[in-house]
C-alpha positions as semicolon CSV with decimal commas, in nm:
position;residue;x (nm);y (nm);z (nm)
1;M;0,000;0,000;0,000
2;A;0,284;0,236;0,080
3;K;0,439;0,190;-0,262
4;S;0,107;0,255;-0,430
5;S;0,053;0,570;-0,226
6;T;0,400;0,695;-0,312
7;K;0,337;0,652;-0,685
8;T;0,007;0,835;-0,660
9;R;0,162;1,125;-0,472
10;G;0,437;1,147;-0,732
11;R;0,190;1,199;-1,008
12;E;-0,018;1,448;-0,813
13;D;0,281;1,651;-0,697
14;R;0,424;1,687;-1,052
15;P;0,416;2,054;-1,159
16;K;0,150;2,131;-1,418
17;D;0,411;2,277;-1,657
18;S;0,626;1,961;-1,646
19;P;0,624;1,787;-1,986
20;S;0,465;1,443;-2,001
21;N;0,590;1,147;-2,202
22;A;0,335;1,235;-2,469
23;D;0,477;1,587;-2,489
24;H;0,828;1,447;-2,527
25;A;0,708;1,207;-2,796
26;E;0,534;1,486;-2,985
27;A;0,840;1,709;-2,962
28;G;1,060;1,425;-3,081
29;F;0,830;1,357;-3,376
30;C;0,834;1,724;-3,479
31;R;1,213;1,735;-3,445
32;R;1,255;1,423;-3,661
33;L;1,011;1,564;-3,915
34;L;1,198;1,894;-3,945
35;T;1,548;1,745;-3,951
36;G;1,489;1,408;-4,118
37;A;1,433;1,287;-4,472
38;F;1,096;1,463;-4,499
39;A;1,246;1,809;-4,451
40;R;1,538;1,746;-4,686
41;A;1,320;1,599;-4,958
42;G;1,060;1,867;-4,889
43;L;1,310;2,144;-4,957
44;G;1,360;2,008;-5,306
45;V;0,991;1,968;-5,383
46;F;0,919;2,319;-5,254
47;L;1,183;2,467;-5,484
48;L;1,046;2,261;-5,774
49;W;0,696;2,391;-5,701
50;L;0,833;2,747;-5,713
51;A;1,000;2,669;-6,046
52;L;0,675;2,550;-6,204
53;P;0,363;2,756;-6,276
54;P;0,198;2,945;-6,118
55;V;0,517;3,097;-5,969
56;G;0,739;3,010;-6,266
57;A;1,086;3,076;-6,118
58;W;1,230;2,830;-6,374
59;P;1,606;2,862;-6,292
60;L;1,525;2,682;-5,966
61;A;1,487;2,364;-6,175
62;F;1,865;2,324;-6,154
63;V;1,866;2,384;-5,776
64;A;1,562;2,185;-5,660
65;P;1,715;1,836;-5,706
66;L;2,025;1,920;-5,499
67;S;1,870;1,813;-5,169
68;W;1,768;1,481;-5,327
69;I;2,119;1,429;-5,463
70;L;2,263;1,480;-5,114
71;L;2,016;1,228;-4,970
72;I;2,132;0,978;-5,232
73;R;2,497;1,031;-5,142
74;R;2,456;0,994;-4,763
75;D;2,570;0,665;-4,611
76;R;2,244;0,639;-4,420
77;L;1,917;0,821;-4,459
78;P;1,808;1,017;-4,149
79;G;1,514;0,897;-3,942
80;K;1,353;0,566;-3,859
81;H;1,126;0,549;-4,166
82;P;1,289;0,789;-4,415
83;Y;1,105;0,672;-4,724
84;R;0,771;0,746;-4,562
85;G;0,884;1,104;-4,506
86;I;1,009;1,132;-4,864
87;W;0,676;1,001;-4,996
88;L;0,489;1,251;-4,778
89;A;0,694;1,537;-4,922
90;G;0,611;1,421;-5,273
91;F;0,245;1,378;-5,186
92;L;0,219;1,737;-5,059
93;F;0,392;1,862;-5,374
94;W;0,145;1,691;-5,606
95;L;-0,152;1,800;-5,398
96;A;-0,039;2,158;-5,447
97;E;0,058;2,120;-5,814
98;L;-0,261;1,938;-5,918
99;Y;-0,515;2,122;-5,705
100;W;-0,690;2,229;-6,026
101;M;-0,817;1,871;-6,064
102;T;-1,077;1,947;-5,798
103;M;-1,241;2,226;-6,000
104;P;-1,446;2,058;-6,275
105;H;-1,668;1,833;-6,060
106;P;-1,684;1,699;-5,700
107;S;-1,597;1,348;-5,819
108;T;-1,268;1,465;-5,969
109;S;-1,134;1,525;-5,617
110;V;-1,100;1,148;-5,592
111;G;-0,875;1,153;-5,897
112;W;-0,677;1,439;-5,743
113;L;-0,601;1,239;-5,427
114;A;-0,535;0,915;-5,614
115;S;-0,306;1,081;-5,870
116;S;-0,113;1,267;-5,600
117;A;-0,066;0,949;-5,396
118;Y;0,055;0,754;-5,699
119;L;0,287;1,025;-5,835
120;A;0,435;1,074;-5,484
121;C;0,576;0,721;-5,505
122;L;0,820;0,828;-5,778
123;L;1,036;1,042;-5,546
124;P;1,118;0,768;-5,290
125;L;1,171;0,529;-5,581
126;F;1,412;0,776;-5,739
127;I;1,613;0,819;-5,420
128;G;1,602;0,449;-5,330
129;L;1,707;0,315;-5,672
130;S;1,978;0,580;-5,706
131;R;2,113;0,480;-5,364
132;V;2,136;0,119;-5,481
133;A;2,343;0,233;-5,779
134;V;2,570;0,454;-5,567
135;H;2,617;0,246;-5,251
136;R;2,575;-0,112;-5,380
137;L;2,727;-0,090;-5,728
138;G;2,967;0,203;-5,685
139;I;2,816;0,407;-5,970
140;S;2,860;0,781;-5,944
141;V;2,548;0,980;-5,860
142;V;2,627;1,190;-6,170
143;A;2,540;0,888;-6,386
144;A;2,282;0,720;-6,163
145;A;2,048;1,010;-6,088
146;P;1,961;1,120;-6,447
147;V;1,919;0,760;-6,566
148;V;1,684;0,665;-6,281
149;W;1,489;0,990;-6,307
150;T;1,436;0,945;-6,681
151;G;1,321;0,585;-6,641
152;L;1,065;0,683;-6,378
153;E;0,935;0,976;-6,585
154;L;0,873;0,729;-6,867
155;V;0,662;0,520;-6,627
156;R;0,428;0,809;-6,557
157;G;0,415;0,886;-6,928
158;Y;0,239;0,551;-6,983
159;L;0,082;0,432;-6,655
160;W;-0,291;0,502;-6,607
161;G;-0,316;0,643;-6,957
162;G;-0,010;0,865;-6,913
163;F;0,050;1,198;-6,743
164;T;0,353;1,413;-6,826
165;M;0,248;1,756;-6,698
166;A;0,501;1,917;-6,460
167;S;0,789;1,702;-6,585
168;L;1,135;1,825;-6,487
169;G;1,227;1,924;-6,842
170;H;0,903;2,120;-6,881
171;V;1,021;2,371;-6,621
172;I;1,272;2,530;-6,860
173;Y;1,039;2,558;-7,161
174;R;1,118;2,931;-7,192
175;W;1,488;2,853;-7,249
176;T;1,432;2,759;-7,612
177;A;1,790;2,662;-7,697
178;M;1,805;2,414;-7,407
179;I;1,492;2,221;-7,503
180;Q;1,602;2,135;-7,858
181;T;1,731;1,795;-7,742
182;A;1,363;1,694;-7,722
183;D;1,382;1,601;-8,092
184;L;1,640;1,337;-7,994
185;A;1,455;1,153;-7,718
186;G;1,148;1,357;-7,631
187;A;1,095;1,577;-7,328
188;Y;1,262;1,296;-7,130
189;A;1,595;1,402;-7,283
190;V;1,554;1,755;-7,150
191;G;1,474;1,621;-6,803
192;F;1,784;1,400;-6,826
193;V;2,003;1,701;-6,899
194;V;1,856;1,907;-6,612
195;M;1,902;1,622;-6,362
196;F;2,256;1,556;-6,491
197;L;2,354;1,918;-6,430
198;A;2,197;1,910;-6,083
199;A;2,383;1,588;-6,001
200;C;2,712;1,741;-6,111
201;S;2,649;2,034;-5,878
202;G;2,543;1,806;-5,595
203;R;2,860;1,602;-5,628
204;Q;3,062;1,914;-5,543
205;F;2,920;1,931;-5,190
206;R;3,134;1,766;-4,921
207;L;2,935;1,554;-4,677
208;T;3,229;1,532;-4,435
209;A;3,515;1,769;-4,363
210;D;3,779;1,527;-4,495
211;E;3,589;1,427;-4,811
212;H;3,767;1,492;-5,139
213;R;3,594;1,727;-5,380
214;P;3,661;1,597;-5,734
215;L;3,695;1,828;-6,032
216;W;3,556;1,598;-6,299
217;P;3,182;1,647;-6,218
218;A;3,217;2,023;-6,276
219;L;3,388;1,958;-6,608
220;A;3,123;1,700;-6,704
221;G;2,849;1,949;-6,625
222;L;3,010;2,221;-6,835
223;L;3,052;1,980;-7,126
224;M;2,688;1,868;-7,104
225;L;2,564;2,228;-7,087
226;G;2,785;2,332;-7,378
227;A;2,680;2,032;-7,589
228;A;2,309;2,091;-7,524
229;L;2,333;2,460;-7,613
230;A;2,547;2,397;-7,920
231;Y;2,300;2,138;-8,046
232;G;2,010;2,369;-7,967
233;Y;2,142;2,674;-8,146
234;G;2,252;2,460;-8,440
235;R;1,909;2,302;-8,484
236;M;1,730;2,634;-8,444
237;A;1,943;2,787;-8,720
238;Q;1,818;2,519;-8,963
239;A;1,455;2,633;-8,937
240;V;1,286;2,784;-9,243
241;D;1,044;3,069;-9,177
242;E;0,839;3,110;-9,495
243;P;0,468;3,145;-9,409
244;A;0,247;2,889;-9,581
245;A;-0,092;2,979;-9,432
246;R;-0,258;3,243;-9,214
247;I;-0,473;3,089;-8,941
248;A;-0,686;3,267;-8,681
249;L;-0,709;3,110;-8,335
250;I;-1,029;3,223;-8,163
251;Q;-1,016;3,231;-7,783
252;G;-1,337;3,303;-7,596
253;S;-1,357;3,325;-7,219
254;T;-1,651;3,138;-7,067
255;D;-1,592;2,948;-6,743
256;I;-1,788;2,626;-6,750
257;T;-1,853;2,305;-6,564
258;L;-1,857;1,956;-6,706
259;D;-2,232;1,932;-6,646
260;M;-2,319;2,273;-6,792
261;G;-2,661;2,326;-6,951
262;H;-2,761;2,424;-7,302
263;E;-2,784;2,796;-7,221
264;K;-2,419;2,811;-7,117
265;K;-2,313;2,620;-7,425
266;K;-2,512;2,858;-7,648
267;E;-2,348;3,155;-7,475
268;M;-2,005;3,008;-7,547
269;H;-2,094;2,944;-7,912
270;D;-2,224;3,299;-7,965
271;E;-1,916;3,450;-7,802
272;H;-1,684;3,268;-8,043
273;M;-1,901;3,354;-8,343
274;E;-1,897;3,723;-8,253
275;L;-1,517;3,719;-8,219
276;T;-1,484;3,534;-8,548
277;L;-1,701;3,777;-8,744
278;E;-1,491;4,066;-8,616
279;T;-1,167;3,884;-8,700
280;V;-1,272;3,794;-9,054
281;S;-1,371;4,155;-9,113
282;N;-1,029;4,281;-8,997
283;H;-0,824;4,007;-9,167
284;P;-0,977;3,923;-9,507
285;S;-0,679;3,710;-9,615
286;L;-0,735;3,429;-9,362
287;D;-0,694;3,068;-9,479
288;L;-0,858;2,908;-9,175
289;V;-1,040;2,990;-8,851
290;M;-0,998;2,759;-8,548
291;W;-1,237;2,731;-8,255
292;P;-1,163;2,548;-7,927
293;E;-1,301;2,209;-7,830
294;S;-1,674;2,182;-7,749
295;T;-1,752;2,546;-7,829
296;F;-1,979;2,476;-8,129
297;Y;-2,333;2,465;-7,995
298;Y;-2,485;2,204;-8,225
299;D;-2,420;1,831;-8,210
300;I;-2,398;1,639;-8,533
301;M;-2,540;1,292;-8,596
302;S;-2,428;0,995;-8,799
303;Y;-2,549;0,638;-8,827
304;E;-2,495;0,291;-8,970
305;E;-2,742;0,066;-9,144
306;G;-2,937;-0,138;-8,894
307;A;-2,886;0,108;-8,609
308;A;-3,054;-0,001;-8,285
309;V;-3,370;0,185;-8,194
310;P;-3,319;0,369;-7,861
311;E;-3,557;0,318;-7,569
312;W;-3,679;0,678;-7,579
313;W;-3,812;0,644;-7,937
314;S;-4,189;0,596;-7,937
315;G;-4,241;0,528;-8,307
316;T;-4,161;0,235;-8,532
317;A;-3,815;0,119;-8,640
318;E;-3,882;0,237;-8,996
319;D;-3,981;0,584;-8,878
320;F;-3,668;0,602;-8,662
321;E;-3,446;0,511;-8,956
322;K;-3,605;0,779;-9,173
323;R;-3,575;1,041;-8,901
324;L;-3,214;0,939;-8,838
325;A;-3,119;0,979;-9,204
326;Q;-3,283;1,320;-9,215
327;S;-3,116;1,441;-8,893
328;A;-2,775;1,314;-9,001
329;D;-2,801;1,505;-9,329
330;E;-2,920;1,823;-9,158
331;T;-2,667;1,829;-8,873
332;R;-2,375;1,746;-9,103
333;K;-2,433;2,084;-9,271
334;Y;-2,421;2,290;-8,950
335;V;-2,048;2,365;-8,960
336;G;-2,057;2,425;-9,335
337;K;-2,332;2,683;-9,293
338;A;-2,126;2,864;-9,028
339;A;-1,822;2,863;-9,258
340;Q;-2,046;2,988;-9,542
341;A;-2,155;3,283;-9,330
342;L;-1,792;3,366;-9,252
343;G;-1,656;3,299;-9,599
344;V;-1,355;3,117;-9,450
345;P;-1,286;2,746;-9,383
346;L;-1,380;2,667;-9,022
347;L;-1,230;2,411;-8,782
348;V;-1,439;2,350;-8,469
349;G;-1,477;2,100;-8,186
350;L;-1,817;1,949;-8,108
351;T;-2,002;1,634;-8,001
352;R;-2,089;1,364;-8,255
353;R;-2,366;1,118;-8,176
354;H;-2,335;0,800;-8,379
355;Y;-2,610;0,535;-8,398
356;E;-2,501;0,179;-8,472
357;P;-2,641;-0,173;-8,424
358;R;-2,494;-0,187;-8,072
359;G;-2,664;0,138;-7,973
360;E;-2,563;0,503;-7,941
361;A;-2,197;0,609;-7,927
362;V;-2,076;0,961;-7,845
363;Y;-1,751;1,105;-7,981
364;N;-1,546;1,417;-7,908
365;T;-1,492;1,535;-8,264
366;A;-1,302;1,798;-8,461
367;I;-1,463;1,902;-8,791
368;L;-1,316;2,104;-9,075
369;A;-1,556;2,260;-9,327
370;T;-1,397;2,375;-9,653
371;K;-1,518;2,474;-9,996
372;S;-1,676;2,210;-10,213
373;D;-1,476;2,054;-10,495
374;Q;-1,773;2,105;-10,728
375;H;-1,909;2,440;-10,607
376;A;-1,644;2,704;-10,544
377;D;-1,864;2,916;-10,318
378;T;-2,017;2,638;-10,108
379;F;-1,858;2,511;-9,785
380;D;-1,999;2,159;-9,788
381;K;-1,680;1,952;-9,779
382;V;-1,649;1,811;-9,428
383;Q;-1,351;1,629;-9,273
384;M;-1,380;1,473;-8,925
385;Y;-1,145;1,345;-8,655
386;D;-1,263;1,160;-8,343
387;K;-1,052;1,193;-8,032
388;I;-0,847;0,877;-7,983
389;H;-0,695;0,912;-7,635
390;L;-0,969;0,972;-7,378
391;V;-0,929;1,104;-7,023
392;M;-1,014;0,849;-6,754
393;F;-1,293;0,964;-6,518
394;G;-1,336;1,281;-6,723
395;E;-1,454;1,130;-7,054
396;Y;-1,505;0,766;-6,966
397;F;-1,532;0,553;-6,655
398;P;-1,363;0,209;-6,633
399;F;-1,610;-0,084;-6,656
400;A;-1,904;0,155;-6,692
401;D;-1,986;0,012;-7,034
402;K;-2,124;-0,286;-6,842
403;L;-2,226;-0,094;-6,526
404;R;-2,378;0,223;-6,665
405;F;-2,512;0,339;-6,329
406;L;-2,152;0,435;-6,245
407;Y;-2,189;0,736;-6,474
408;Q;-2,432;0,892;-6,227
409;F;-2,132;0,961;-6,001
410;T;-1,898;1,101;-6,267
411;P;-1,857;1,429;-6,459
412;V;-2,001;1,267;-6,774
413;N;-2,335;1,186;-6,611
414;T;-2,518;1,416;-6,854
415;L;-2,431;1,180;-7,139
416;S;-2,561;0,867;-6,961
417;I;-2,280;0,693;-7,146
418;G;-1,911;0,768;-7,171
419;L;-1,734;0,897;-7,478
420;Q;-1,603;0,648;-7,732
421;A;-1,247;0,661;-7,864
422;G;-1,169;0,720;-8,228
423;T;-0,977;0,454;-8,418
424;K;-0,720;0,641;-8,627
425;P;-0,556;0,981;-8,687
426;V;-0,684;1,199;-8,968
427;A;-0,505;1,442;-9,198
428;F;-0,711;1,752;-9,280
429;Q;-0,631;1,890;-9,626
430;L;-0,644;2,268;-9,667
431;N;-0,518;2,427;-9,990
432;G;-0,203;2,216;-10,006
433;L;-0,147;2,229;-9,631
434;C;-0,184;1,913;-9,421
435;L;-0,319;1,959;-9,067
436;A;-0,311;1,690;-8,797
437;P;-0,572;1,764;-8,529
438;N;-0,562;1,651;-8,168
439;I;-0,809;1,731;-7,893
440;C;-0,765;1,843;-7,532
441;F;-0,523;1,632;-7,324
442;E;-0,403;1,427;-7,621
443;S;-0,121;1,682;-7,644
444;V;-0,009;1,584;-7,292
445;I;0,093;1,233;-7,408
446;P;0,404;1,245;-7,633
447;Q;0,364;0,895;-7,775
448;V;0,008;0,974;-7,889
449;I;0,116;1,270;-8,103
450;R;0,426;1,089;-8,230
451;R;0,216;0,789;-8,333
452;Q;-0,029;1,012;-8,518
453;V;0,247;1,189;-8,710
454;N;0,419;0,862;-8,805
455;E;0,098;0,688;-8,914
456;L;-0,008;0,980;-9,129
457;S;0,341;1,011;-9,280
458;A;0,347;0,640;-9,362
459;A;0,013;0,685;-9,543
460;G;0,157;0,968;-9,754
461;N;-0,006;1,248;-9,554
462;E;0,279;1,389;-9,348
463;P;0,139;1,674;-9,137
464;D;0,266;2,027;-9,191
465;V;0,098;2,168;-8,881
466;L;-0,027;2,013;-8,555
467;V;-0,345;2,173;-8,419
468;N;-0,493;2,129;-8,072
469;L;-0,853;2,216;-7,987
470;T;-0,908;2,235;-7,612
471;N;-1,156;2,377;-7,366
472;D;-0,991;2,448;-7,032
473;G;-1,278;2,662;-6,908
474;W;-1,353;2,422;-6,622
475;F;-1,013;2,497;-6,463
476;F;-1,098;2,864;-6,398
477;G;-0,766;3,020;-6,497
478;S;-0,551;2,794;-6,276
479;S;-0,196;2,677;-6,348
480;E;-0,344;2,390;-6,552
481;L;-0,362;2,633;-6,843
482;D;0,016;2,687;-6,830
483;L;0,098;2,319;-6,780
484;H;-0,120;2,223;-7,076
485;M;0,031;2,482;-7,309
486;I;0,386;2,374;-7,212
487;C;0,308;2,024;-7,341
488;G;0,237;2,178;-7,682
489;V;0,583;2,340;-7,678
490;F;0,749;2,001;-7,643
491;R;0,526;1,829;-7,901
492;A;0,637;2,096;-8,150
493;V;1,007;2,028;-8,088
494;E;0,972;1,649;-8,077
495;C;0,792;1,637;-8,414
496;R;0,948;1,953;-8,566
497;K;0,606;2,085;-8,660
498;P;0,435;2,416;-8,579
499;F;0,180;2,361;-8,302
500;L;-0,136;2,572;-8,277
501;I;-0,362;2,576;-7,970
502;A;-0,714;2,719;-7,966
503;A;-0,832;2,719;-7,604
504;N;-1,145;2,857;-7,441
505;T;-1,036;3,082;-7,147
506;G;-0,673;3,029;-7,261
507;I;-0,400;2,968;-7,308
508;S;-0,415;2,975;-7,689
509;A;-0,076;2,981;-7,858
510;W;0,115;2,983;-8,184
511;I;0,429;2,773;-8,136
512;D;0,684;2,723;-8,413
513;G;0,891;2,411;-8,487
514;N;1,163;2,530;-8,248
515;G;0,919;2,531;-7,957
516;R;0,929;2,908;-7,946
517;I;0,600;3,069;-7,847
518;R;0,544;3,326;-8,119
519;Q;0,214;3,448;-7,972
520;E;0,040;3,358;-7,648
521;G;-0,312;3,445;-7,539
522;P;-0,405;3,573;-7,192
523;R;-0,587;3,366;-6,932
524;L;-0,955;3,428;-6,868
525;A;-0,984;3,684;-7,146
526;K;-1,106;3,695;-7,505
527;T;-0,844;3,729;-7,777
528;V;-0,756;3,634;-8,132
529;I;-0,414;3,509;-8,246
530;I;-0,320;3,541;-8,613
531;A;-0,061;3,273;-8,689
532;D;0,142;3,282;-9,010
533;V;0,254;2,921;-8,996
534;A;0,543;2,783;-9,201
535;K;0,620;2,430;-9,314
536;D;0,917;2,279;-9,129
537;G;1,110;2,014;-9,320
538;R;1,340;1,909;-9,036
539;K;1,334;1,557;-8,892
540;G;1,436;1,441;-8,546
541;L;1,545;1,108;-8,405
542;Y;1,249;1,100;-8,168
543;L;1,008;1,036;-8,454
544;W;1,225;0,741;-8,557
545;W;1,306;0,559;-8,231
546;G;1,054;0,716;-7,998
547;D;1,093;0,635;-7,630
548;L;1,370;0,378;-7,677
549;P;1,641;0,583;-7,495
550;A;1,405;0,643;-7,200
551;A;1,306;0,275;-7,207
552;I;1,674;0,179;-7,168
553;C;1,684;0,400;-6,859
554;L;1,373;0,221;-6,731
555;L;1,544;-0,116;-6,782
556;C;1,832;0,013;-6,569
557;C;1,577;0,098;-6,299
558;V;1,442;-0,256;-6,313
559;G;1,796;-0,392;-6,276
560;L;1,863;-0,167;-5,978
561;A;1,535;-0,272;-5,818
562;S;1,632;-0,639;-5,851
563;V;1,973;-0,570;-5,693
564;G;1,813;-0,381;-5,405
565;W;1,552;-0,655;-5,347
566;R;1,819;-0,926;-5,349
567;D;2,038;-0,741;-5,099
568;R;1,743;-0,676;-4,870
569;R;1,645;-1,041;-4,879
570;R;1,999;-1,145;-4,791
571;R;2,007;-0,908;-4,494
572;K;1,682;-1,053;-4,363
573;E;1,817;-1,407;-4,396
């Protein structure tokens, strides 16, 4: 009893300000968080966030990876669970960088969290695999870091449909001479160069007072920088700037939601028509007018013989077939009539509803209306392209073709069905000029655009100009607009083709084959860009071998992962 009484008195007599074990534990956790792997990795991701839009302090791209390089070089990572802290730092970065994903629809917040959690895994993988190369195989961090980084960026270029926004190389898109290596191995090559230069700088830091500071990494960095700039200026000097067509990019400014009604869509259509009429009046020598995606008010219809009769039709199958043929003929002329009123060929984005024996299919379609081959003053020649690469959760929902009720919880619930993917690229012919259209986020995926260019070239229709129709109005002027436009810069360099972007609310742009932004529209404002595009006859290795160099880097990552797994298994045994 005495012992029990003594213990009780000890607790009661403790001063109220005396810290408890819980207070010590909390203080220790905070100290480990601020001095451990989380803080060191977090410094790098914070600097990278500052380098990217919306801040755009792009020179920090060469500084941000330094803290990661030092973590790779350390004999031991700080903290009890360092990779958890590194993942957390990456997770917070992607939450901040991709916050715009929450804007279109409440359900897209799920994609925001899932994408951030998945992309955050790349940073601990980068540090872990690079540490295997440095500490297990004796490879210099100067060689290991850029190879591992490039391999992991290739993974996110393909996994879950692919996502390359906010890549390391994208940060320096304004430094035109430095991004010319993209025609060798894509934007991955530019990221490789940036990480190589950062690794060379990071190798100059001494982790201990008696550590030797070698000279060769500084020399290697200078050689890489000099080679990249020499190649860049050399390739830029080969460009030919002889205008082949004058194209007007119409940018309206109507913020929208994915489930907007017909009134909002009509407002957006009228806004673009008003801008176009004014533009045609001021620039009578236009060869083409481009509207953004989904800004044309009217849907068009098409059908196949034996199309299934929908449930909502109350008449007979014969009456439905007659009505379908009539509607298809009428709606097909909508764009031509608009072009006729303008007197200029018109390229617009709209919805196409196609009726087939399996039922109704909905496509995101680009349509070009040009003058008839028979009637010189009639715009009744129509060329169509259906979007091939769809956005998961935004334009379709996995497995919802069998479980259609899932669409009630997605942004495409107004369609009752998801969008269908097109089957092939299309070359639009315009007075001797060949245009290759792509829609919305197709420009984010490098292999999609490369495949389109190669397939069209193999068919004898090599594109002269790449055109992107997009509607970013549901992102309300956020940094998504910048990140999306930057992807167009790199597609231009990779394919050596001028790249034109018509975007509702911005950012519309005229980008030449060097990736130089010749004109750029404002965000959340109406504007018109007049682009005098030129044919670019240059060819790059990226069109030939594609992602092969980055794939070799990915194979190195797989080899490093197997070495790390084997060593860990041996230690456990």
